[in-house]
């Protein structure tokens, strides 16, 4: 269980976030999971399952959470890792307004929330190939997601997608996309979390610069995935 390794102060912050998320979710549809217990387990705990894998987060300094929604997994990770810098991105303005409020209420100095589409910001100097790690949970099928995410990763950095199931099949379908975007499939990490069931992470390492042509417009990405 992840929480046994965290300090009481960190757990208190995570609980505070869980409460804030619960309240906000009454007014704004951040998640279909509406009960306190479900939010704690299936959102907060689930966001932190990454800590139970062998992936080495120590060298990571900058993280972008793509399609963060109500701040998942970005906010729980930012609470646990105050020394890493988090950029939380979502296309929806209302969600980003809520996430900005959470960041302020939690006093997080290491997180910023930005409204934007991944495939648009990936063409700006400020974001392109700037992150040691890009994470995404429940955003899109892997071949589509790779085109959103890999252009944002620094060469040498990683993209990790949280997947509940079907990870191997999705990864197999995305092999060509990953290669075109400069990545290499590292691993599918599968684990069974007693409280949550089967969880997997698809880990892609960025080997080479992504050709400037990518990402394409969203219509093209979705209509004709790589
Ligand atoms: N990661 C959160 C939210 C998942 S819902 C969680 O695990 O709960 C998916 C979110 O991705 C939505 O909020 C949607 O607005 C956002 N999204 C989808 N495509 C996107 C894109 N291309 N760029 C930025 N955000 C995107």
mmCIF file of C-alpha atoms and ligand atoms in Angstrom:
data_model
loop_
_atom_site.group_PDB
_atom_site.id
_atom_site.type_symbol
_atom_site.label_atom_id
_atom_site.label_comp_id
_atom_site.label_asym_id
_atom_site.label_seq_id
_atom_site.Cartn_x
_atom_site.Cartn_y
_atom_site.Cartn_z
ATOM 1 C CA UNK A 1 0.000 0.000 0.000
ATOM 2 C CA UNK A 2 1.421 3.311 -1.121
ATOM 3 C CA UNK A 3 0.233 5.411 1.775
ATOM 4 C CA UNK A 4 2.422 3.706 4.377
ATOM 5 C CA UNK A 5 5.497 5.341 2.798
ATOM 6 C CA UNK A 6 4.061 8.858 2.794
ATOM 7 C CA UNK A 7 4.412 11.383 5.602
ATOM 8 C CA UNK A 8 1.351 12.307 7.703
ATOM 9 C CA UNK A 9 1.538 15.806 6.219
ATOM 10 C CA UNK A 10 1.416 14.457 2.667
ATOM 11 C CA UNK A 11 -1.554 12.234 3.504
ATOM 12 C CA UNK A 12 -3.312 15.193 5.060
ATOM 13 C CA UNK A 13 -2.821 17.188 1.849
ATOM 14 C CA UNK A 14 -4.128 14.285 -0.242
ATOM 15 C CA UNK A 15 -7.211 14.053 1.986
ATOM 16 C CA UNK A 16 -7.721 17.781 1.669
ATOM 17 C CA UNK A 17 -7.603 17.484 -2.126
ATOM 18 C CA UNK A 18 -10.043 14.576 -2.014
ATOM 19 C CA UNK A 19 -12.484 16.757 -0.038
ATOM 20 C CA UNK A 20 -12.082 19.730 -2.367
ATOM 21 C CA UNK A 21 -12.613 17.495 -5.401
ATOM 22 C CA UNK A 22 -15.737 15.986 -3.793
ATOM 23 C CA UNK A 23 -17.227 19.438 -3.170
ATOM 24 C CA UNK A 24 -16.399 20.813 -6.604
ATOM 25 C CA UNK A 25 -17.792 17.706 -8.251
ATOM 26 C CA UNK A 26 -21.226 18.567 -6.852
ATOM 27 C CA UNK A 27 -21.359 21.684 -9.022
ATOM 28 C CA UNK A 28 -19.189 20.748 -11.950
ATOM 29 C CA UNK A 29 -18.991 17.392 -13.655
ATOM 30 C CA UNK A 30 -15.383 16.497 -12.946
ATOM 31 C CA UNK A 31 -16.089 12.804 -12.496
ATOM 32 C CA UNK A 32 -18.916 10.279 -12.510
ATOM 33 C CA UNK A 33 -17.542 8.936 -9.241
ATOM 34 C CA UNK A 34 -19.411 11.036 -6.716
ATOM 35 C CA UNK A 35 -18.953 9.400 -3.325
ATOM 36 C CA UNK A 36 -16.106 10.313 -0.960
ATOM 37 C CA UNK A 37 -14.802 6.777 -0.646
ATOM 38 C CA UNK A 38 -14.794 6.310 -4.432
ATOM 39 C CA UNK A 39 -12.930 9.573 -5.008
ATOM 40 C CA UNK A 40 -10.288 8.655 -2.442
ATOM 41 C CA UNK A 41 -9.764 5.159 -3.800
ATOM 42 C CA UNK A 42 -10.455 5.333 -7.517
ATOM 43 C CA UNK A 43 -9.002 8.780 -8.125
ATOM 44 C CA UNK A 44 -6.440 9.702 -5.461
ATOM 45 C CA UNK A 45 -5.112 6.234 -4.764
ATOM 46 C CA UNK A 46 -5.313 5.245 -8.421
ATOM 47 C CA UNK A 47 -3.284 8.324 -9.458
ATOM 48 C CA UNK A 48 -0.512 7.211 -7.103
ATOM 49 C CA UNK A 49 -0.272 3.577 -8.224
ATOM 50 C CA UNK A 50 2.601 4.762 -10.431
ATOM 51 C CA UNK A 51 4.695 4.913 -7.239
ATOM 52 C CA UNK A 52 4.267 1.175 -6.817
ATOM 53 C CA UNK A 53 5.921 0.406 -10.142
ATOM 54 C CA UNK A 54 9.635 0.037 -10.713
ATOM 55 C CA UNK A 55 9.710 3.134 -12.928
ATOM 56 C CA UNK A 56 12.444 5.398 -11.591
ATOM 57 C CA UNK A 57 10.931 8.817 -10.929
ATOM 58 C CA UNK A 58 14.054 10.187 -9.219
ATOM 59 C CA UNK A 59 15.691 11.832 -12.251
ATOM 60 C CA UNK A 60 12.374 13.388 -13.373
ATOM 61 C CA UNK A 61 12.142 17.110 -12.746
ATOM 62 C CA UNK A 62 9.363 18.328 -15.018
ATOM 63 C CA UNK A 63 6.045 16.546 -15.555
ATOM 64 C CA UNK A 64 3.123 17.419 -17.842
ATOM 65 C CA UNK A 65 -0.273 15.870 -17.112
ATOM 66 C CA UNK A 66 -2.143 15.746 -20.411
ATOM 67 C CA UNK A 67 -5.938 15.904 -20.137
ATOM 68 C CA UNK A 68 -5.798 16.396 -16.383
ATOM 69 C CA UNK A 69 -9.598 16.900 -16.042
ATOM 70 C CA UNK A 70 -10.112 17.710 -12.368
ATOM 71 C CA UNK A 71 -6.370 17.354 -11.666
ATOM 72 C CA UNK A 72 -5.746 13.630 -12.049
ATOM 73 C CA UNK A 73 -3.165 12.248 -11.732
ATOM 74 C CA UNK A 74 -1.313 15.607 -11.648
ATOM 75 C CA UNK A 75 -2.410 17.002 -8.277
ATOM 76 C CA UNK A 76 -1.841 13.868 -6.179
ATOM 77 C CA UNK A 77 1.578 13.498 -7.836
ATOM 78 C CA UNK A 78 2.429 17.169 -7.211
ATOM 79 C CA UNK A 79 1.507 16.735 -3.526
ATOM 80 C CA UNK A 80 3.751 13.690 -3.194
ATOM 81 C CA UNK A 81 6.674 15.222 -5.145
ATOM 82 C CA UNK A 82 7.123 18.848 -4.033
ATOM 83 C CA UNK A 83 10.548 18.963 -5.732
ATOM 84 C CA UNK A 84 9.237 18.227 -9.210
ATOM 85 C CA UNK A 85 7.514 20.810 -11.400
ATOM 86 C CA UNK A 86 4.015 19.949 -12.696
ATOM 87 C CA UNK A 87 2.145 21.439 -15.664
ATOM 88 C CA UNK A 88 -1.502 20.335 -15.768
ATOM 89 C CA UNK A 89 -3.137 20.746 -19.164
ATOM 90 C CA UNK A 90 -6.740 20.351 -20.248
ATOM 91 C CA UNK A 91 -8.783 21.569 -23.195
ATOM 92 C CA UNK A 92 -11.759 22.529 -21.007
ATOM 93 C CA UNK A 93 -11.664 25.973 -19.420
ATOM 94 C CA UNK A 94 -14.046 25.135 -16.566
ATOM 95 C CA UNK A 95 -11.948 22.175 -15.485
ATOM 96 C CA UNK A 96 -8.751 24.224 -15.604
ATOM 97 C CA UNK A 97 -10.410 26.951 -13.518
ATOM 98 C CA UNK A 98 -11.278 24.286 -10.914
ATOM 99 C CA UNK A 99 -7.746 22.849 -10.987
ATOM 100 C CA UNK A 100 -6.231 26.339 -10.539
ATOM 101 C CA UNK A 101 -8.458 26.809 -7.523
ATOM 102 C CA UNK A 102 -7.342 23.456 -6.060
ATOM 103 C CA UNK A 103 -3.700 24.427 -6.533
ATOM 104 C CA UNK A 104 -4.305 27.681 -4.694
ATOM 105 C CA UNK A 105 -6.319 26.117 -1.887
ATOM 106 C CA UNK A 106 -3.653 23.464 -1.370
ATOM 107 C CA UNK A 107 -0.861 26.019 -1.502
ATOM 108 C CA UNK A 108 1.025 24.008 -4.132
ATOM 109 C CA UNK A 109 4.030 25.941 -5.370
ATOM 110 C CA UNK A 110 5.105 23.292 -7.858
ATOM 111 C CA UNK A 111 2.013 23.106 -10.074
ATOM 112 C CA UNK A 112 0.377 25.249 -12.753
ATOM 113 C CA UNK A 113 -2.833 24.605 -14.678
ATOM 114 C CA UNK A 114 -3.046 25.580 -18.334
ATOM 115 C CA UNK A 115 -5.999 25.531 -20.662
ATOM 116 C CA UNK A 116 -5.088 24.240 -24.075
ATOM 117 C CA UNK A 117 -5.200 21.323 -26.426
ATOM 118 C CA UNK A 118 -2.120 19.131 -26.357
ATOM 119 C CA UNK A 119 -1.774 19.091 -30.155
ATOM 120 C CA UNK A 120 -1.835 22.907 -30.227
ATOM 121 C CA UNK A 121 0.543 23.686 -27.360
ATOM 122 C CA UNK A 122 2.934 21.035 -28.710
ATOM 123 C CA UNK A 123 3.703 23.455 -31.561
ATOM 124 C CA UNK A 124 4.733 26.260 -29.229
ATOM 125 C CA UNK A 125 8.362 26.723 -28.151
ATOM 126 C CA UNK A 126 7.370 26.889 -24.515
ATOM 127 C CA UNK A 127 6.018 23.331 -24.428
ATOM 128 C CA UNK A 128 7.515 21.371 -27.307
ATOM 129 C CA UNK A 129 9.998 18.741 -26.099
ATOM 130 C CA UNK A 130 10.264 20.420 -22.711
ATOM 131 C CA UNK A 131 9.159 17.683 -20.275
ATOM 132 C CA UNK A 132 11.069 14.829 -18.667
ATOM 133 C CA UNK A 133 7.798 12.974 -18.271
ATOM 134 C CA UNK A 134 4.315 13.268 -19.759
ATOM 135 C CA UNK A 135 1.530 11.322 -18.045
ATOM 136 C CA UNK A 136 -2.080 10.812 -19.118
ATOM 137 C CA UNK A 137 -4.935 8.971 -17.478
ATOM 138 C CA UNK A 138 -8.186 8.100 -19.277
ATOM 139 C CA UNK A 139 -7.715 10.511 -22.189
ATOM 140 C CA UNK A 140 -7.721 8.583 -25.489
ATOM 141 C CA UNK A 141 -6.728 5.384 -27.263
ATOM 142 C CA UNK A 142 -3.033 4.918 -27.245
ATOM 143 C CA UNK A 143 -2.267 5.627 -30.929
ATOM 144 C CA UNK A 144 -4.129 8.949 -30.698
ATOM 145 C CA UNK A 145 -2.671 9.729 -27.287
ATOM 146 C CA UNK A 146 0.891 9.162 -28.532
ATOM 147 C CA UNK A 147 0.541 11.890 -31.126
ATOM 148 C CA UNK A 148 -0.710 14.309 -28.447
ATOM 149 C CA UNK A 149 1.934 13.366 -25.916
ATOM 150 C CA UNK A 150 5.255 12.431 -27.508
ATOM 151 C CA UNK A 151 5.941 15.838 -29.125
ATOM 152 C CA UNK A 152 5.904 17.322 -25.601
ATOM 153 C CA UNK A 153 8.539 14.915 -24.228
ATOM 154 C CA UNK A 154 12.244 15.815 -24.194
ATOM 155 C CA UNK A 155 14.417 13.375 -26.111
ATOM 156 C CA UNK A 156 15.549 10.928 -23.438
ATOM 157 C CA UNK A 157 12.341 11.493 -21.461
ATOM 158 C CA UNK A 158 9.260 9.317 -21.066
ATOM 159 C CA UNK A 159 5.567 9.161 -21.779
ATOM 160 C CA UNK A 160 3.510 7.020 -19.405
ATOM 161 C CA UNK A 161 -0.158 6.256 -19.996
ATOM 162 C CA UNK A 162 -2.335 4.947 -17.199
ATOM 163 C CA UNK A 163 -4.444 2.126 -18.582
ATOM 164 C CA UNK A 164 -6.968 -0.006 -16.759
ATOM 165 C CA UNK A 165 -6.899 -2.812 -19.345
ATOM 166 C CA UNK A 166 -6.260 -3.705 -22.977
ATOM 167 C CA UNK A 167 -2.821 -2.154 -22.726
ATOM 168 C CA UNK A 168 -0.935 -4.724 -24.806
ATOM 169 C CA UNK A 169 -3.406 -4.603 -27.678
ATOM 170 C CA UNK A 170 -3.464 -0.793 -27.725
ATOM 171 C CA UNK A 171 0.311 -0.689 -27.636
ATOM 172 C CA UNK A 172 0.590 -3.172 -30.514
ATOM 173 C CA UNK A 173 -1.709 -0.951 -32.601
ATOM 174 C CA UNK A 174 0.400 2.092 -31.817
ATOM 175 C CA UNK A 175 3.837 0.680 -32.682
ATOM 176 C CA UNK A 176 4.100 2.604 -35.947
ATOM 177 C CA UNK A 177 2.832 5.834 -34.378
ATOM 178 C CA UNK A 178 5.388 5.622 -31.584
ATOM 179 C CA UNK A 179 8.236 5.084 -34.028
ATOM 180 C CA UNK A 180 7.158 7.953 -36.318
ATOM 181 C CA UNK A 181 7.014 10.273 -33.310
ATOM 182 C CA UNK A 182 10.531 9.398 -32.154
ATOM 183 C CA UNK A 183 9.637 7.007 -29.373
ATOM 184 C CA UNK A 184 10.373 3.438 -28.497
ATOM 185 C CA UNK A 185 8.048 1.150 -26.553
ATOM 186 C CA UNK A 186 9.786 0.358 -23.306
ATOM 187 C CA UNK A 187 7.384 -1.678 -21.333
ATOM 188 C CA UNK A 188 3.888 -2.448 -20.200
ATOM 189 C CA UNK A 189 3.904 -2.525 -16.429
ATOM 190 C CA UNK A 190 0.990 -4.536 -15.129
ATOM 191 C CA UNK A 191 0.146 -4.851 -11.491
ATOM 192 C CA UNK A 192 -2.645 -6.008 -9.314
ATOM 193 C CA UNK A 193 -3.587 -3.550 -6.628
ATOM 194 C CA UNK A 194 -5.663 -5.246 -3.922
ATOM 195 C CA UNK A 195 -8.121 -2.372 -3.527
ATOM 196 C CA UNK A 196 -8.303 -1.437 -7.214
ATOM 197 C CA UNK A 197 -7.784 -4.546 -9.291
ATOM 198 C CA UNK A 198 -5.726 -4.825 -12.446
ATOM 199 C CA UNK A 199 -3.812 -1.708 -13.468
ATOM 200 C CA UNK A 200 -1.322 -1.142 -16.244
ATOM 201 C CA UNK A 201 1.032 1.538 -17.417
ATOM 202 C CA UNK A 202 2.402 1.844 -20.910
ATOM 203 C CA UNK A 203 5.899 3.295 -20.805
ATOM 204 C CA UNK A 204 7.399 4.884 -23.933
ATOM 205 C CA UNK A 205 10.852 6.363 -24.073
ATOM 206 C CA UNK A 206 11.522 9.247 -26.429
ATOM 207 C CA UNK A 207 14.652 8.484 -28.397
ATOM 208 C CA UNK A 208 14.683 11.121 -31.128
ATOM 209 C CA UNK A 209 13.235 14.543 -31.839
ATOM 210 C CA UNK A 210 9.689 14.405 -33.196
ATOM 211 C CA UNK A 211 9.438 15.636 -36.824
ATOM 212 C CA UNK A 212 8.023 19.212 -36.841
ATOM 213 C CA UNK A 213 5.041 17.981 -38.854
ATOM 214 C CA UNK A 214 3.571 16.281 -35.741
ATOM 215 C CA UNK A 215 1.182 16.587 -34.031
ATOM 216 C CA UNK A 216 -1.312 17.126 -36.845
ATOM 217 C CA UNK A 217 -4.669 18.864 -36.353
ATOM 218 C CA UNK A 218 -7.009 17.056 -33.991
ATOM 219 C CA UNK A 219 -9.472 16.188 -36.771
ATOM 220 C CA UNK A 220 -6.725 14.381 -38.647
ATOM 221 C CA UNK A 221 -5.344 12.697 -35.536
ATOM 222 C CA UNK A 222 -8.743 11.222 -34.729
ATOM 223 C CA UNK A 223 -9.910 10.467 -38.253
ATOM 224 C CA UNK A 224 -6.684 8.944 -39.402
ATOM 225 C CA UNK A 225 -4.585 7.797 -36.406
ATOM 226 C CA UNK A 226 -0.950 7.070 -37.214
HETATM 227 N N1 LIG B 1 -7.128 12.607 -16.459
HETATM 228 C C1 LIG B 1 -8.415 12.865 -15.808
HETATM 229 C C2 LIG B 1 -9.498 13.276 -16.812
HETATM 230 C C3 LIG B 1 -9.894 12.239 -17.831
HETATM 231 S S1 LIG B 1 -11.196 12.803 -18.884
HETATM 232 C C4 LIG B 1 -8.822 11.687 -14.984
HETATM 233 O O1 LIG B 1 -8.130 10.683 -15.003
HETATM 234 O O2 LIG B 1 -9.836 11.772 -14.296
HETATM 235 C C5 LIG B 1 -10.270 13.296 -20.311
HETATM 236 C C6 LIG B 1 -9.873 14.744 -20.293
HETATM 237 O O3 LIG B 1 -8.939 14.957 -21.344
HETATM 238 C C7 LIG B 1 -11.020 15.712 -20.506
HETATM 239 O O4 LIG B 1 -11.066 16.627 -19.431
HETATM 240 C C8 LIG B 1 -10.686 16.406 -21.825
HETATM 241 O O5 LIG B 1 -11.041 17.769 -21.831
HETATM 242 C C9 LIG B 1 -9.182 16.219 -21.931
HETATM 243 N N2 LIG B 1 -8.637 16.149 -23.282
HETATM 244 C C10 LIG B 1 -8.982 15.284 -24.272
HETATM 245 N N3 LIG B 1 -8.236 15.494 -25.366
HETATM 246 C C11 LIG B 1 -7.398 16.524 -25.075
HETATM 247 C C12 LIG B 1 -6.383 17.206 -25.814
HETATM 248 N N4 LIG B 1 -6.102 16.878 -27.056
HETATM 249 N N5 LIG B 1 -5.705 18.210 -25.189
HETATM 250 C C13 LIG B 1 -6.005 18.559 -23.922
HETATM 251 N N6 LIG B 1 -6.964 17.944 -23.185
HETATM 252 C C14 LIG B 1 -7.643 16.946 -23.750
#
